[in-house]
PDB file of C-alpha atoms in Angstrom:
ATOM      1  CA  UNK Z 120       0.105  17.576 -24.982  1.00 45.00           C
ATOM      2  CA  UNK Z 121       3.842  17.519 -25.576  1.00 48.00           C
ATOM      3  CA  UNK Z 122       6.006  16.217 -22.771  1.00 45.00           C
ATOM      4  CA  UNK Z 123       8.523  19.050 -22.567  1.00 48.00           C
ATOM      5  CA  UNK Z 124       7.483  22.514 -23.603  1.00 54.00           C
ATOM      6  CA  UNK Z 125       9.918  25.257 -22.802  1.00 87.00           C
ATOM      7  CA  UNK Z 126       8.738  28.319 -20.893  1.00 95.00           C
ATOM      8  CA  UNK Z 127       4.988  27.936 -20.600  1.00 96.00           C
ATOM      9  CA  UNK Z 128       2.352  30.128 -19.048  1.00 97.00           C
ATOM     10  CA  UNK Z 129      -0.539  27.816 -18.204  1.00 98.00           C
ATOM     11  CA  UNK Z 130      -4.076  28.066 -16.854  1.00 98.00           C
ATOM     12  CA  UNK Z 131      -5.648  25.321 -14.771  1.00 97.00           C
ATOM     13  CA  UNK Z 132      -9.317  24.921 -13.988  1.00 96.00           C
ATOM     14  CA  UNK Z 133      -9.653  23.772 -10.391  1.00 97.00           C
ATOM     15  CA  UNK Z 134     -12.393  21.449  -9.116  1.00 96.00           C
ATOM     16  CA  UNK Z 135     -14.203  24.426  -7.554  1.00 95.00           C
ATOM     17  CA  UNK Z 136     -14.327  26.221 -10.923  1.00 94.00           C
ATOM     18  CA  UNK Z 137     -11.621  28.763 -10.158  1.00 95.00           C
ATOM     19  CA  UNK Z 138      -8.581  29.325 -12.345  1.00 96.00           C
ATOM     20  CA  UNK Z 139      -4.932  29.041 -11.410  1.00 97.00           C
ATOM     21  CA  UNK Z 140      -2.229  30.517 -13.621  1.00 98.00           C
ATOM     22  CA  UNK Z 141       1.426  29.562 -13.420  1.00 97.00           C
ATOM     23  CA  UNK Z 142       4.761  29.234 -15.183  1.00 97.00           C
ATOM     24  CA  UNK Z 143       6.685  26.059 -15.923  1.00 96.00           C
ATOM     25  CA  UNK Z 144       9.266  24.678 -18.299  1.00 94.00           C
ATOM     26  CA  UNK Z 145       7.802  21.157 -18.037  1.00 94.00           C
ATOM     27  CA  UNK Z 146       4.027  21.377 -18.451  1.00 94.00           C
ATOM     28  CA  UNK Z 147       2.975  17.737 -18.263  1.00 94.00           C
ATOM     29  CA  UNK Z 148       5.044  17.106 -15.118  1.00 95.00           C
ATOM     30  CA  UNK Z 149       3.811  20.305 -13.484  1.00 96.00           C
ATOM     31  CA  UNK Z 150       0.167  19.298 -13.938  1.00 97.00           C
ATOM     32  CA  UNK Z 151       0.915  15.888 -12.398  1.00 97.00           C
ATOM     33  CA  UNK Z 152       2.606  17.652  -9.478  1.00 97.00           C
ATOM     34  CA  UNK Z 153      -0.447  19.841  -8.931  1.00 97.00           C
ATOM     35  CA  UNK Z 154      -2.789  16.835  -9.021  1.00 97.00           C
ATOM     36  CA  UNK Z 155      -0.578  14.952  -6.569  1.00 96.00           C
ATOM     37  CA  UNK Z 156      -1.196  17.751  -4.074  1.00 94.00           C
ATOM     38  CA  UNK Z 157       2.415  18.906  -4.229  1.00 95.00           C
ATOM     39  CA  UNK Z 158       1.950  21.957  -6.431  1.00 90.00           C
ATOM     40  CA  UNK Z 159       0.922  25.444  -5.440  1.00 93.00           C
ATOM     41  CA  UNK Z 160      -0.798  25.926  -2.096  1.00 94.00           C
ATOM     42  CA  UNK Z 161      -3.802  27.384  -3.945  1.00 95.00           C
ATOM     43  CA  UNK Z 162      -4.461  24.201  -5.923  1.00 96.00           C
ATOM     44  CA  UNK Z 163      -3.887  21.696  -3.095  1.00 95.00           C
ATOM     45  CA  UNK Z 164      -7.399  22.082  -1.698  1.00 95.00           C
ATOM     46  CA  UNK Z 165      -9.011  22.449  -5.136  1.00 96.00           C
ATOM     47  CA  UNK Z 166      -8.146  19.107  -6.733  1.00 96.00           C
ATOM     48  CA  UNK Z 167      -8.297  17.746  -9.297  1.00 97.00           C
ATOM     49  CA  UNK Z 168      -7.117  20.381 -11.726  1.00 97.00           C
ATOM     50  CA  UNK Z 169      -7.068  20.277 -15.510  1.00 96.00           C
ATOM     51  CA  UNK Z 170      -5.059  22.327 -17.957  1.00 96.00           C
ATOM     52  CA  UNK Z 171      -7.400  24.349 -20.079  1.00 96.00           C
ATOM     53  CA  UNK Z 172      -4.917  26.656 -21.783  1.00 97.00           C
ATOM     54  CA  UNK Z 173      -1.196  27.229 -22.245  1.00 97.00           C
ATOM     55  CA  UNK Z 174       1.123  29.389 -24.286  1.00 96.00           C
ATOM     56  CA  UNK Z 175       4.747  28.639 -25.138  1.00 95.00           C
ATOM     57  CA  UNK Z 176       7.379  31.390 -25.083  1.00 95.00           C
ATOM     58  CA  UNK Z 177      10.991  31.537 -26.169  1.00 92.00           C
ATOM     59  CA  UNK Z 178      12.232  32.866 -22.836  1.00 93.00           C
ATOM     60  CA  UNK Z 179      11.391  32.452 -19.182  1.00 94.00           C
ATOM     61  CA  UNK Z 180      11.033  36.213 -18.884  1.00 95.00           C
ATOM     62  CA  UNK Z 181       8.359  36.351 -21.605  1.00 96.00           C
ATOM     63  CA  UNK Z 182       6.388  33.496 -20.046  1.00 97.00           C
ATOM     64  CA  UNK Z 183       6.535  34.969 -16.567  1.00 97.00           C
ATOM     65  CA  UNK Z 184       5.491  38.361 -17.896  1.00 97.00           C
ATOM     66  CA  UNK Z 185       2.485  36.759 -19.617  1.00 97.00           C
ATOM     67  CA  UNK Z 186       1.614  34.985 -16.358  1.00 97.00           C
ATOM     68  CA  UNK Z 187       1.803  38.272 -14.433  1.00 98.00           C
ATOM     69  CA  UNK Z 188      -0.474  40.135 -16.849  1.00 97.00           C
ATOM     70  CA  UNK Z 189      -2.936  37.255 -17.125  1.00 98.00           C
ATOM     71  CA  UNK Z 190      -3.298  37.109 -13.348  1.00 97.00           C
ATOM     72  CA  UNK Z 191      -4.246  40.792 -13.318  1.00 97.00           C
ATOM     73  CA  UNK Z 192      -7.262  40.161 -15.561  1.00 97.00           C
ATOM     74  CA  UNK Z 193     -10.770  39.692 -14.176  1.00 96.00           C
ATOM     75  CA  UNK Z 194     -12.402  36.285 -14.542  1.00 95.00           C
ATOM     76  CA  UNK Z 195     -14.446  37.510 -17.512  1.00 94.00           C
ATOM     77  CA  UNK Z 196     -11.353  38.994 -19.155  1.00 96.00           C
ATOM     78  CA  UNK Z 197      -9.551  35.662 -18.705  1.00 96.00           C
ATOM     79  CA  UNK Z 198     -12.434  33.793 -20.305  1.00 95.00           C
ATOM     80  CA  UNK Z 199     -12.524  36.252 -23.216  1.00 95.00           C
ATOM     81  CA  UNK Z 200      -8.737  35.964 -23.685  1.00 96.00           C
ATOM     82  CA  UNK Z 201      -8.888  32.165 -23.805  1.00 97.00           C
ATOM     83  CA  UNK Z 202     -11.985  32.103 -26.050  1.00 96.00           C
ATOM     84  CA  UNK Z 203     -10.207  34.344 -28.545  1.00 96.00           C
ATOM     85  CA  UNK Z 204      -7.485  31.690 -28.677  1.00 95.00           C
ATOM     86  CA  UNK Z 205      -9.831  28.778 -29.321  1.00 94.00           C
ATOM     87  CA  UNK Z 206     -10.687  27.494 -25.840  1.00 94.00           C
ATOM     88  CA  UNK Z 207     -14.287  26.298 -25.602  1.00 91.00           C
ATOM     89  CA  UNK Z 208     -16.196  26.718 -22.363  1.00 87.00           C
ATOM     90  CA  UNK Z 209     -19.076  24.822 -20.816  1.00 78.00           C
ATOM     91  CA  UNK Z 210     -21.354  27.736 -19.972  1.00 65.00           C
ATOM     92  CA  UNK Z 211     -22.800  25.894 -16.944  1.00 51.00           C
ATOM     93  CA  UNK Z 212     -19.467  25.592 -15.148  1.00 52.00           C
ATOM     94  CA  UNK Z 213     -17.071  28.148 -16.581  1.00 58.00           C
ATOM     95  CA  UNK Z 214     -18.867  31.454 -16.507  1.00 58.00           C
TER      96      UNK Z 214
END
């Protein structure tokens, strides 16, 4: 993973199997922040988290728009979206 990716929409898999989607302009640092318990309230009680997918955009607006639309998808739609982009899932824990 590159250290500084501009304008990313990212998806984390939480320890309880749920997904968290967010925006950042510093992906590696943001994941460390989440795992230190200082990220989003949602992830604090679901540690550790791992990044399973991210997309890079040219602008903050594009990345935040992608985050917004991704969050509106159902769990199955999210899985399908990520599978279509090459993410492999462990069927025992991800579906």
